[in-house]
PDB file of C-alpha atoms in Angstrom:
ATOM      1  CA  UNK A  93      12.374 123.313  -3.451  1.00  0.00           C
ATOM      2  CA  UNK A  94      14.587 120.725  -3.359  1.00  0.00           C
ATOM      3  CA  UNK A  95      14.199 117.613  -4.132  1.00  0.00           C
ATOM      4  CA  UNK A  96      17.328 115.580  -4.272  1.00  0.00           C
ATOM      5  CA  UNK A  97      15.418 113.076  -1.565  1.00  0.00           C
ATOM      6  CA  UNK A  98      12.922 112.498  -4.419  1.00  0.00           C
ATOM      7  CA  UNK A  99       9.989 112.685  -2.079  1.00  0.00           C
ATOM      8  CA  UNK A 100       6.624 110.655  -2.672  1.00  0.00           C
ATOM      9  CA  UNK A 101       3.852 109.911  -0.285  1.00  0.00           C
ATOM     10  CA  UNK A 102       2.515 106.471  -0.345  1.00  0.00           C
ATOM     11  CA  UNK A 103      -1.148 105.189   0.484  1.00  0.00           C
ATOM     12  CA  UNK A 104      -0.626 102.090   1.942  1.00  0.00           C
ATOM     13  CA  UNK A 105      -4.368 100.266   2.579  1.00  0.00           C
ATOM     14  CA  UNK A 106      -3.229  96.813   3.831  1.00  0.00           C
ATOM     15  CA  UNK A 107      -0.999  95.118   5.678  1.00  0.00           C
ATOM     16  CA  UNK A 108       0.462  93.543   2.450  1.00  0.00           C
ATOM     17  CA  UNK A 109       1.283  96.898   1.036  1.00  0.00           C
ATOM     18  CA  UNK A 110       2.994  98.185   4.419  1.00  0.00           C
ATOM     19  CA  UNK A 111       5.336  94.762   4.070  1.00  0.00           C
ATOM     20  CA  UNK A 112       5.869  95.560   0.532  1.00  0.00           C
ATOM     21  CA  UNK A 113       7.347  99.100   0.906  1.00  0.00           C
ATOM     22  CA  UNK A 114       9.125  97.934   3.208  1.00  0.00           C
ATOM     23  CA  UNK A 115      10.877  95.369   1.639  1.00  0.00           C
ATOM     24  CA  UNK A 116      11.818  97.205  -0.933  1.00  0.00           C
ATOM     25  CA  UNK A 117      13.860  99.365   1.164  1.00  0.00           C
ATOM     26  CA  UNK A 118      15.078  96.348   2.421  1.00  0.00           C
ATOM     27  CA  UNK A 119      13.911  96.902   6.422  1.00  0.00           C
ATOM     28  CA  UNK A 120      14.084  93.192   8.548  1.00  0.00           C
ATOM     29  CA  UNK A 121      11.394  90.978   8.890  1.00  0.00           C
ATOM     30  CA  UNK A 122      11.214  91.723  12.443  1.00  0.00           C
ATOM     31  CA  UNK A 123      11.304  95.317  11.949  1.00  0.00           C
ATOM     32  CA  UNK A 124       8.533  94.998   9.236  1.00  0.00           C
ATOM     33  CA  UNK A 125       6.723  93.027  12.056  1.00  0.00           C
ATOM     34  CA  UNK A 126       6.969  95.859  14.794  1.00  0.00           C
ATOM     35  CA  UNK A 127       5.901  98.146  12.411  1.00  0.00           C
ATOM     36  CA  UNK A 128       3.645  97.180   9.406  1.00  0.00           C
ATOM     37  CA  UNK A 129       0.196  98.026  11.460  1.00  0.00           C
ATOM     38  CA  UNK A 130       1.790 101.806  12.144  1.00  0.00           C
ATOM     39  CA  UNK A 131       1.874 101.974   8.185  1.00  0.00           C
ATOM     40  CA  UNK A 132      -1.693 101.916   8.091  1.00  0.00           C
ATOM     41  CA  UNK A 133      -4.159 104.428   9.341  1.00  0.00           C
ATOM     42  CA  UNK A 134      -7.992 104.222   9.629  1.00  0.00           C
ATOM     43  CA  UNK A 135     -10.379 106.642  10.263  1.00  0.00           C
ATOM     44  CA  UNK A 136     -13.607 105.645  11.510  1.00  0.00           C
ATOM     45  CA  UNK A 137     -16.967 107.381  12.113  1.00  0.00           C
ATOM     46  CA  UNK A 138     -19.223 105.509  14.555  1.00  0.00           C
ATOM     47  CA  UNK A 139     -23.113 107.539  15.138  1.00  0.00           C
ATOM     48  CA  UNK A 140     -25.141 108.308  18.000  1.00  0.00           C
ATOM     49  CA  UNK A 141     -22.356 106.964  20.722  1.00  0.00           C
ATOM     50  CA  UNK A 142     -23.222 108.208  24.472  1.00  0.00           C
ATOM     51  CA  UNK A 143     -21.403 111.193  25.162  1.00  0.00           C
ATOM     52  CA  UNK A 144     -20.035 109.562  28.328  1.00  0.00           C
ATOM     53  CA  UNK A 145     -18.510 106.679  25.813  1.00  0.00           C
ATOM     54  CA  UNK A 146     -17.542 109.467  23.735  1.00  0.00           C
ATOM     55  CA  UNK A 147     -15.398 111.093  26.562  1.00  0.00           C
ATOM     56  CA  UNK A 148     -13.902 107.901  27.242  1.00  0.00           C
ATOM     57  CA  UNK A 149     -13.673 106.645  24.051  1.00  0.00           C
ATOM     58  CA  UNK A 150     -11.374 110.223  23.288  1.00  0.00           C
ATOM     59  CA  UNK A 151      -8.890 109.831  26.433  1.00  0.00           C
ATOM     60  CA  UNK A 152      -8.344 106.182  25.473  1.00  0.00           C
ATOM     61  CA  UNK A 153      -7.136 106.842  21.983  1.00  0.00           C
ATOM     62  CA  UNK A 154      -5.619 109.926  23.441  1.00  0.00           C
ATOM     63  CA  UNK A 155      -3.697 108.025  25.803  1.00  0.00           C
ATOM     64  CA  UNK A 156      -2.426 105.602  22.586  1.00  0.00           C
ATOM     65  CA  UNK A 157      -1.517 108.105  20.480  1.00  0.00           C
ATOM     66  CA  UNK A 158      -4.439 108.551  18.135  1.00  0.00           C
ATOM     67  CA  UNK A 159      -7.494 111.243  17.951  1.00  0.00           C
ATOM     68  CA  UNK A 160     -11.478 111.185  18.239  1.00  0.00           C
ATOM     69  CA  UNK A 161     -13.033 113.908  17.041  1.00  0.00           C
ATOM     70  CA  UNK A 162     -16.422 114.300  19.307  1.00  0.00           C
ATOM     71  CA  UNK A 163     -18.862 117.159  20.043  1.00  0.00           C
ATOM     72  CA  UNK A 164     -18.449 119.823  22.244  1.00  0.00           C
ATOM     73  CA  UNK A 165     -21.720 119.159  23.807  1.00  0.00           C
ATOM     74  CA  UNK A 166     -19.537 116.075  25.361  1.00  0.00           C
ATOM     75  CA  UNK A 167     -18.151 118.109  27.644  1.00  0.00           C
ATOM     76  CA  UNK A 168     -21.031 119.498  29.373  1.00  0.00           C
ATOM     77  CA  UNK A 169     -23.252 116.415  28.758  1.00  0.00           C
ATOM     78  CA  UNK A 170     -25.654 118.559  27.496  1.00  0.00           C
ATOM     79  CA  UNK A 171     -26.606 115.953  24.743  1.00  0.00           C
ATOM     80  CA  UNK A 172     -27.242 112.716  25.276  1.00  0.00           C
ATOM     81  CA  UNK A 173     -25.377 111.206  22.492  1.00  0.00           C
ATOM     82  CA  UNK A 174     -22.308 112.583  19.825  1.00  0.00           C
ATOM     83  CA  UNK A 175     -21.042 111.405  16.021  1.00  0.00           C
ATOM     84  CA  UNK A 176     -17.633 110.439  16.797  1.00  0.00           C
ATOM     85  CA  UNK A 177     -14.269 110.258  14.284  1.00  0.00           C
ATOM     86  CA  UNK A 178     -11.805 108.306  15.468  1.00  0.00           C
ATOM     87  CA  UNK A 179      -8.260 108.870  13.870  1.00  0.00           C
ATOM     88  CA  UNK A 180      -5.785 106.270  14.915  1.00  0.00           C
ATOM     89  CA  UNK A 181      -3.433 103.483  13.336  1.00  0.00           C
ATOM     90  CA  UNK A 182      -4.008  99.625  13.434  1.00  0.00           C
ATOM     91  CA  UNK A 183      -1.329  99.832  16.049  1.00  0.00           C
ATOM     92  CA  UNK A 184      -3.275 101.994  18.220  1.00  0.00           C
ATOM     93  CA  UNK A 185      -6.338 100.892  17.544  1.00  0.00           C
ATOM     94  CA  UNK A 186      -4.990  97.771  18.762  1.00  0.00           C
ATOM     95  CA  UNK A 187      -3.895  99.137  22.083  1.00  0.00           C
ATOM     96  CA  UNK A 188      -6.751 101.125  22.987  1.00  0.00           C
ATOM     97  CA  UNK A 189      -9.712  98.223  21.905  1.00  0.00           C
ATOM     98  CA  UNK A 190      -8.628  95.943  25.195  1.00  0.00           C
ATOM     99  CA  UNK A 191      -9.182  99.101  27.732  1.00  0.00           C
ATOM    100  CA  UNK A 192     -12.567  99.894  25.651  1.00  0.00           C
ATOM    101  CA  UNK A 193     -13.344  96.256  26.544  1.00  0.00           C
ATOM    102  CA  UNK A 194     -13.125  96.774  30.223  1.00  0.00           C
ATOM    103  CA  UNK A 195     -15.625 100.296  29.772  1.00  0.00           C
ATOM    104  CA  UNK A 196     -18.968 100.621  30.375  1.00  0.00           C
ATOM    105  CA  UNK A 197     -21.980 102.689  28.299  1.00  0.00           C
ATOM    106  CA  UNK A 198     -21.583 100.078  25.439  1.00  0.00           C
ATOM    107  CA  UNK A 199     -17.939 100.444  24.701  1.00  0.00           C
ATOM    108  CA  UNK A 200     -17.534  96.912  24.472  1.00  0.00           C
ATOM    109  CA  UNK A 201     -19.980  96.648  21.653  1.00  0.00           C
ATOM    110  CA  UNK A 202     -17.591  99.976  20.242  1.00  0.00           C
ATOM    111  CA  UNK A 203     -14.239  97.156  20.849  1.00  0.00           C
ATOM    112  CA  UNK A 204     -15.704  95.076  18.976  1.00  0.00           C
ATOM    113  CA  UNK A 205     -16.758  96.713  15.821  1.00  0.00           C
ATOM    114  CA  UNK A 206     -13.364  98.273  15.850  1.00  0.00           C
ATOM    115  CA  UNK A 207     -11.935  94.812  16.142  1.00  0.00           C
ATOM    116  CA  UNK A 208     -13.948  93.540  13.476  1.00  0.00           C
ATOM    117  CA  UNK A 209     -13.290  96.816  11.152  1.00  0.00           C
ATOM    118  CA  UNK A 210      -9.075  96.593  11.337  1.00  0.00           C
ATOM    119  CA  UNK A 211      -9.224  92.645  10.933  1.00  0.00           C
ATOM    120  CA  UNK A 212      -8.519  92.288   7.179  1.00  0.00           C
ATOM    121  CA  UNK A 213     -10.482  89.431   5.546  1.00  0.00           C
ATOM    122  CA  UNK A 214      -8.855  87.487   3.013  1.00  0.00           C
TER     123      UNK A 214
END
């Protein structure tokens, strides 16, 4: 293989690290802006979510450009409730949390434990 591009893949955690990188490849601070929350990925597993949240909960991130992982007994109902595992950046998570505000079978309780999980502290 080749390597003349000296290849490396970075595991950027926070939104400080995402500006960092980028600064050192000397991107603008407006392009840092647009993009420091697509630097940073989350996955996150939420338990015992009703299947009909799940569903919803899946096209949402779908529609944003992320992933939830869900059982398949979602899509015959035949359980009442499923482990989900969301796969999504801060970016998306950001776009998706205002529809899953507007949802019913407790996804608004899901927005906001999604809100409060990508909000860095300190």
């Amino acid at each position: 293989m080749n390597n003349i591009f000296k290849p490396q893949i970075l595991d950027i955690k926070t939104s400080a690290q995402a500006i960092e990188e980028m600064t050192k490849i000397d991107c603008t601070s407006a392009g840092i802006a647009i993009m420091k929350d697509k630097a940073l990925f989350k996955v996150i597993k939420l338990t015992d979510v009703n299947s009909k949240a799940a569903n919803i909960l899946k096209q949402t991130f779908l529609s944003k450009g992320g992933e939830v992982a869900i059982s398949r007994h979602c899509a015959d109902l035949s359980h009442d409730t499923s482990d989900v595992i969301i796969m999504a950046t801060v970016h998306q998570y950001k776009k998706a949390i205002p529809v899953l505000k507007m949802q019913p079978w407790k996804l608004k309780n899901i927005a906001a434990i999604l809100q409060e999980i990508i909000t860095e502290k300190g």
